[in-house]
Structure formats: C-alpha cells, structure tokens
mmCIF file of C-alpha atoms in Angstrom:
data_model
loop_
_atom_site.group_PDB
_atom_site.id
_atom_site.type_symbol
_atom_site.label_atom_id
_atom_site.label_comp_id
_atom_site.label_asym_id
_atom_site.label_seq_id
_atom_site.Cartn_x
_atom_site.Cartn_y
_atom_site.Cartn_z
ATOM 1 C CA UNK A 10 -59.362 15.121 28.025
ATOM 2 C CA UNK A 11 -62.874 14.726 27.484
ATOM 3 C CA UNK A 12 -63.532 11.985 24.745
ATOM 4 C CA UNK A 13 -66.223 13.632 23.239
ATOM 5 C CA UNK A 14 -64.524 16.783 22.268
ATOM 6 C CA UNK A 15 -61.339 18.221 22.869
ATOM 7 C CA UNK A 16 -60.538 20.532 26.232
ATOM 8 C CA UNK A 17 -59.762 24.273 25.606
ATOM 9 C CA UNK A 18 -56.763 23.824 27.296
ATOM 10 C CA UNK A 19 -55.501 21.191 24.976
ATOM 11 C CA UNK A 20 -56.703 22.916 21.864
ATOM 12 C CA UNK A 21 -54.408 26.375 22.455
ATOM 13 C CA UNK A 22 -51.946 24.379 23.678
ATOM 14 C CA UNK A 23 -51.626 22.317 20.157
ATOM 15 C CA UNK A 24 -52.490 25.165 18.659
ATOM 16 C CA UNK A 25 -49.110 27.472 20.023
ATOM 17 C CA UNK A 26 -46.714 24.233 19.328
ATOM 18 C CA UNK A 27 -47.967 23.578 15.902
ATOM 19 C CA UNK A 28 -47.413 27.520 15.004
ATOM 20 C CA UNK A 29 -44.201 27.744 17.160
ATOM 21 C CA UNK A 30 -43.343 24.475 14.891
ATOM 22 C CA UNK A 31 -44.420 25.842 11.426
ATOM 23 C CA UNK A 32 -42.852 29.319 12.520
ATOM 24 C CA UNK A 33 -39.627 27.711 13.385
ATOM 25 C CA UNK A 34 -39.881 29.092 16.646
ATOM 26 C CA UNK A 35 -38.072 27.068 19.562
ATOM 27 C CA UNK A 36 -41.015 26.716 22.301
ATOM 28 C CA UNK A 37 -42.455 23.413 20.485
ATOM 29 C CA UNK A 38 -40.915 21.425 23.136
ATOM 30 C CA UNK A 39 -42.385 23.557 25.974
ATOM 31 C CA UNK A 40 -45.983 23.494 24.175
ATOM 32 C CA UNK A 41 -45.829 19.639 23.685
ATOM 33 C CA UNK A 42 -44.967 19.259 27.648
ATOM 34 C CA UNK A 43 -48.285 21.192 28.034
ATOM 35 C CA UNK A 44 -50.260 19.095 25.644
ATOM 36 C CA UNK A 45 -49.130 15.960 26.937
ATOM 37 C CA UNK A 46 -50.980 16.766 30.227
ATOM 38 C CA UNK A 47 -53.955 17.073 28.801
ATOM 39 C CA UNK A 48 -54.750 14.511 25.877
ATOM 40 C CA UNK A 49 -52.961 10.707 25.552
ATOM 41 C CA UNK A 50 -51.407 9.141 22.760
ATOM 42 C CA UNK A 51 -54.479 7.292 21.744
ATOM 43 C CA UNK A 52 -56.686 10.476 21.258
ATOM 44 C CA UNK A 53 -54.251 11.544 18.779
ATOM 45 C CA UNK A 54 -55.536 8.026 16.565
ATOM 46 C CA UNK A 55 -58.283 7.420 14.117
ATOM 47 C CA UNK A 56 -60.935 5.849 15.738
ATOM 48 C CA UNK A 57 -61.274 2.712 12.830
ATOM 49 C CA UNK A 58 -62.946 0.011 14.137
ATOM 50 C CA UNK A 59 -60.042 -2.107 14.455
ATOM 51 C CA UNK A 60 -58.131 0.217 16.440
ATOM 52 C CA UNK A 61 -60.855 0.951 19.104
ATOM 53 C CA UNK A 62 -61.092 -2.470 19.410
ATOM 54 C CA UNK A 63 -57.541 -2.923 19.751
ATOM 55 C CA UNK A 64 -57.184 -0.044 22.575
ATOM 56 C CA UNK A 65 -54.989 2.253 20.027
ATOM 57 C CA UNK A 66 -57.485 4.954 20.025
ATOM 58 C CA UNK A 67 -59.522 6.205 22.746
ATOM 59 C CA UNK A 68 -60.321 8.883 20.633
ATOM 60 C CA UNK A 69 -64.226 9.311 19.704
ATOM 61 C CA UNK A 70 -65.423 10.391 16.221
ATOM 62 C CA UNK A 71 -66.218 13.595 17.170
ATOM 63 C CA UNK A 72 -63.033 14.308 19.092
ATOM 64 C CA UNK A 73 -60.889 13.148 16.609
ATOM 65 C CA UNK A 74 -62.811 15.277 13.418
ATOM 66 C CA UNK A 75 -62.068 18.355 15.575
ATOM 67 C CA UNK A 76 -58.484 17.352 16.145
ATOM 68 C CA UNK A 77 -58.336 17.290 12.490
ATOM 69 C CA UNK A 78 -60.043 20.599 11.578
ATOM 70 C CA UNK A 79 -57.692 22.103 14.353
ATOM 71 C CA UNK A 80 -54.705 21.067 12.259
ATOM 72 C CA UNK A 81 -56.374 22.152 9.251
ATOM 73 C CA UNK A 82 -56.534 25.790 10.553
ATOM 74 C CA UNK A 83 -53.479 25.573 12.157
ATOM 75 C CA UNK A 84 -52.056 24.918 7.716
ATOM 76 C CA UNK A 85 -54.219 27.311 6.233
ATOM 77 C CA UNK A 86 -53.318 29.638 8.821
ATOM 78 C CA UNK A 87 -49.655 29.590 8.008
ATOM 79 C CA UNK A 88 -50.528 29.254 4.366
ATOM 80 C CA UNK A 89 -49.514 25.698 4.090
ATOM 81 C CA UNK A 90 -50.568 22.238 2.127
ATOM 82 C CA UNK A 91 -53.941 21.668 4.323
ATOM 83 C CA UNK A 92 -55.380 18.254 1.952
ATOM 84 C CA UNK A 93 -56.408 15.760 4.302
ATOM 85 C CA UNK A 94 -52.587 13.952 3.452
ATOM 86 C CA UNK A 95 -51.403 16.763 5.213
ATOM 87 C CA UNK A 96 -53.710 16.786 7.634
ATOM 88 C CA UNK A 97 -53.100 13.594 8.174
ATOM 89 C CA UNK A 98 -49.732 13.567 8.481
ATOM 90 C CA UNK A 99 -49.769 16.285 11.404
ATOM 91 C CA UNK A 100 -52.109 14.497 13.353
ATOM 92 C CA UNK A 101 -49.477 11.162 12.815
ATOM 93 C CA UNK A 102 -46.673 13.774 13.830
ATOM 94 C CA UNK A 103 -48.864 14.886 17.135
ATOM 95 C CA UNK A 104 -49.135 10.970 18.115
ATOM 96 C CA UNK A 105 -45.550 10.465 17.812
ATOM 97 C CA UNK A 106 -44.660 13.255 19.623
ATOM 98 C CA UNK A 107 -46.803 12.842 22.428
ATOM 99 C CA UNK A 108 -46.038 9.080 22.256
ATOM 100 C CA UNK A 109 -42.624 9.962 22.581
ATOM 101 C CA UNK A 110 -43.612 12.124 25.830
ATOM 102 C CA UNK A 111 -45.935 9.274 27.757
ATOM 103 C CA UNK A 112 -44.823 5.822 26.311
ATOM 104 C CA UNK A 113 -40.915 6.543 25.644
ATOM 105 C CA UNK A 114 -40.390 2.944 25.635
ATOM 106 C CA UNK A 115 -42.802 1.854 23.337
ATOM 107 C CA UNK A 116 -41.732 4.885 21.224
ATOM 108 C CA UNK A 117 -38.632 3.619 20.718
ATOM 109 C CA UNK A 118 -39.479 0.203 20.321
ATOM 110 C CA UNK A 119 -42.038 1.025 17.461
ATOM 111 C CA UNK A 120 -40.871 4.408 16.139
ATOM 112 C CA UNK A 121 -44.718 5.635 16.023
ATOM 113 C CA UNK A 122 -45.659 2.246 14.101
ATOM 114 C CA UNK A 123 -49.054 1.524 15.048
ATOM 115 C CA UNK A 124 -48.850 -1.714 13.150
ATOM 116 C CA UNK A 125 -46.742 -2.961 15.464
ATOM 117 C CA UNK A 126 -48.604 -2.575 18.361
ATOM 118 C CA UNK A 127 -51.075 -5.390 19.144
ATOM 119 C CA UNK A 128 -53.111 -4.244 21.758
ATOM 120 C CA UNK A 129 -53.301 -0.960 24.551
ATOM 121 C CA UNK A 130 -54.997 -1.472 27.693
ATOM 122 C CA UNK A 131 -54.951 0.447 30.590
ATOM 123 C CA UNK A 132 -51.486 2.388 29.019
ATOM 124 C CA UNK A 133 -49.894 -1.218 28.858
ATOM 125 C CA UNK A 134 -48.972 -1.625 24.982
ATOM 126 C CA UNK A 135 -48.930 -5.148 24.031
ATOM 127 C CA UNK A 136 -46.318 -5.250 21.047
ATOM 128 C CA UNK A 137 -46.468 -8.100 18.108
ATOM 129 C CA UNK A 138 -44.188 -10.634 17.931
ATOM 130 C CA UNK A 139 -41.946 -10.552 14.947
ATOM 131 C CA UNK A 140 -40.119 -13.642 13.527
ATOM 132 C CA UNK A 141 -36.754 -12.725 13.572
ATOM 133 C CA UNK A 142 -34.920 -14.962 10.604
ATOM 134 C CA UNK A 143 -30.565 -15.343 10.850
ATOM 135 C CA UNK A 144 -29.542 -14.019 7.714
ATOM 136 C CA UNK A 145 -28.951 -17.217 6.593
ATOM 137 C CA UNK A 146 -32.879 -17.779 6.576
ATOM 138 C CA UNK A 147 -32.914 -14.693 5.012
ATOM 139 C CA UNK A 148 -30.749 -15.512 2.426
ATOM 140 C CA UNK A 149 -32.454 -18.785 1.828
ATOM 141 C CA UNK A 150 -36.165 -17.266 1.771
ATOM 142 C CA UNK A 151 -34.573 -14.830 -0.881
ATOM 143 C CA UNK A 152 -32.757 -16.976 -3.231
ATOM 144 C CA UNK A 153 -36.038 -19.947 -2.784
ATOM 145 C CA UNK A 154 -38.687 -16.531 -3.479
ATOM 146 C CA UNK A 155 -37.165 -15.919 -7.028
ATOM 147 C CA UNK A 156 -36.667 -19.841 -7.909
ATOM 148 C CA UNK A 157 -40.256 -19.255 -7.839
ATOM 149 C CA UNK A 158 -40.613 -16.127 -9.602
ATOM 150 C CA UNK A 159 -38.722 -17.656 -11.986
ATOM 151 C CA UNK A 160 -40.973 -20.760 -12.278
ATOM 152 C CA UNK A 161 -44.047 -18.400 -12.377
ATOM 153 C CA UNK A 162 -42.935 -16.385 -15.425
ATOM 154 C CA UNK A 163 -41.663 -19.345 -17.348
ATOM 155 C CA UNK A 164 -43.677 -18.157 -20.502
ATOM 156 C CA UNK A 165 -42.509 -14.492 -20.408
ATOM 157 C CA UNK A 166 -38.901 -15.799 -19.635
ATOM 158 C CA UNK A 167 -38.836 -17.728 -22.619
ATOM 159 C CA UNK A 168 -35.428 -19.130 -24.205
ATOM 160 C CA UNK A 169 -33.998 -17.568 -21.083
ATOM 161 C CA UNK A 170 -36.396 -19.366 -18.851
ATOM 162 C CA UNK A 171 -34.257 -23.208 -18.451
ATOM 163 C CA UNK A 172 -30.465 -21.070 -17.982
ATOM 164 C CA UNK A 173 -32.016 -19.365 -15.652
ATOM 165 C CA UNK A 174 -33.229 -21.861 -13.813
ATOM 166 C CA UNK A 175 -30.632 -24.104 -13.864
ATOM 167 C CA UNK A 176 -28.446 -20.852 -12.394
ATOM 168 C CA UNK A 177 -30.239 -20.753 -9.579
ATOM 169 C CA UNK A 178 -30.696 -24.391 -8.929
ATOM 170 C CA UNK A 179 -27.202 -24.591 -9.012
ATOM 171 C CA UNK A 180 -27.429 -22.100 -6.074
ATOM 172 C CA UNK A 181 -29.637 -24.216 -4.493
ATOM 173 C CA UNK A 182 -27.025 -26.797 -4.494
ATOM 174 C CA UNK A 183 -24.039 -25.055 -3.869
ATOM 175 C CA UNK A 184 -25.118 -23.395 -0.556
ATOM 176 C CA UNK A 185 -27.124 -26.721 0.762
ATOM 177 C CA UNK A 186 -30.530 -24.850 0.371
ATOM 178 C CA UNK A 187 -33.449 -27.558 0.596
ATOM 179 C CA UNK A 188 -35.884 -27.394 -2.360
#
C-alpha cells in the first residue's frame, strides 16, 4: 500500500467488510483476508509523532485522513454515529483486526494495546517490559498507598484522622509490612 494514499484495491476491500460488518452480513472475515494483503497494521495508526518515531505507524498524514473519511462514509452510509469517536473507534477496530491477521502473536500478547508496544521495526514488535509484583507486593503497595492517602487528607479526616491511622498501622504491623 502506497503510503501516501490508500490503493483502490484496499479501499473497496475495507469498504465491503465494514458494510458486510454493519449489515451483519457473514463475509467480514473473507473481506479482512483481502485487506490484509494490501495495507499493514501500522497504516491503520495515527501518525503522532511519537508513534512514527516509535515504528507503530507507517501510515502518512494523508493516508491516514483518507482512511478516516473512508470510515466516515462507510457510518453515514449505513446511517450510523459518524463523530470522529466513532470514527475513531473503527479505525482502532480495523488495526486490531488486521493485527490479529499479520502479528497474531503480538495480538494476543497486547490485545490491540498500542501502549504496550515499545517499538516496530521491520514487522519485529518490541513489547515493554512490565514489572510483574507477587500479590503479596501487591498487597503491600495497596495497604502502604492509602497509609498515605490517609496521611495526605489528615485535615479533611479530622477526629477520624488518628483511628484511622492507627487501624492501618496496626496492619502494617500485623502482616510485617516495612514502613
């Protein structure tokens, strides 16, 4: 697909899976197969600085502003919502789907998420690294985040502000949680 503007073959493609979707026909499948060979994942996301830089989006300005007036007439078409939310959220539906199609791996890994995709280069998706916590670190974090909550809103707390305290210092205690 050209990344100036979108290919014909693309457009009618999108164009018969979108109305086969909104029509609750049962060829979306077969239309997505078709678009899939003819645009990537990355065309299908807004091309913000941060995710051209990234490798998310190949997709250029141009391209991508047609992509979304394509959806739009695809809505109005079929008498639908067509604000730019759910314009938007089309376009999201489009990269997930053919995500799903070219990168089934990283689909399932991310569920469509771009924020948890670091980088793409050359179709090789660099995922972030999370910090996985036990749930006893969970637990910990949790009961140590409203200890300080608590501390913060001492004034609107007021004459409840030292039980409460002391309730969860007690916690504190009682389940060996450093301070």
């Amino acid at each position: 697909m050209s990344n100036i503007t979108m290919n014909t073959q693309a457009i009618n493609a999108i164009k018969k899976a979108w109305s086969g979707k909104l029509g609750a026909e049962d060829t979306f499948a077969e239309h997505m197969d078709t678009v899939k060979k003819h645009m990537r994942w990355t065309e299908a996301v807004s091309p913000t600085k941060n995710n051209l830089a990234s490798g998310k989006s190949t997709a250029s300005k141009e391209g991508y502003e047609e992509l979304k007036a394509l959806f739009e007439g695809i809505l109005k078409g079929k008498k639908r919502d067509h604000s730019s939310t759910a314009v938007g959220s089309e376009v999201k539906d489009l990269k997930n789907q053919l995500m799903l199609r070219q990168a089934p791996e990283i689909y399932a890994e991310t569920k469509g998420n771009l924020g948890k995709i670091e980088a793409v280069e050359n179709d090789t998706v660099t995922l972030k690294t999370t910090d996985t916590k036990t749930t006893i670190e969970m637990r910990d974090q949790l009961i140590t985040n409203v200890k300080n909550w608590v501390e913060k809103n001492s004034v609107e707390l007021g004459k409840d502000y030292t039980p409460t305290r002391k309730a969860i210092l007690t916690v504190f205690d009682t389940l060996s949680i450093k301070r």
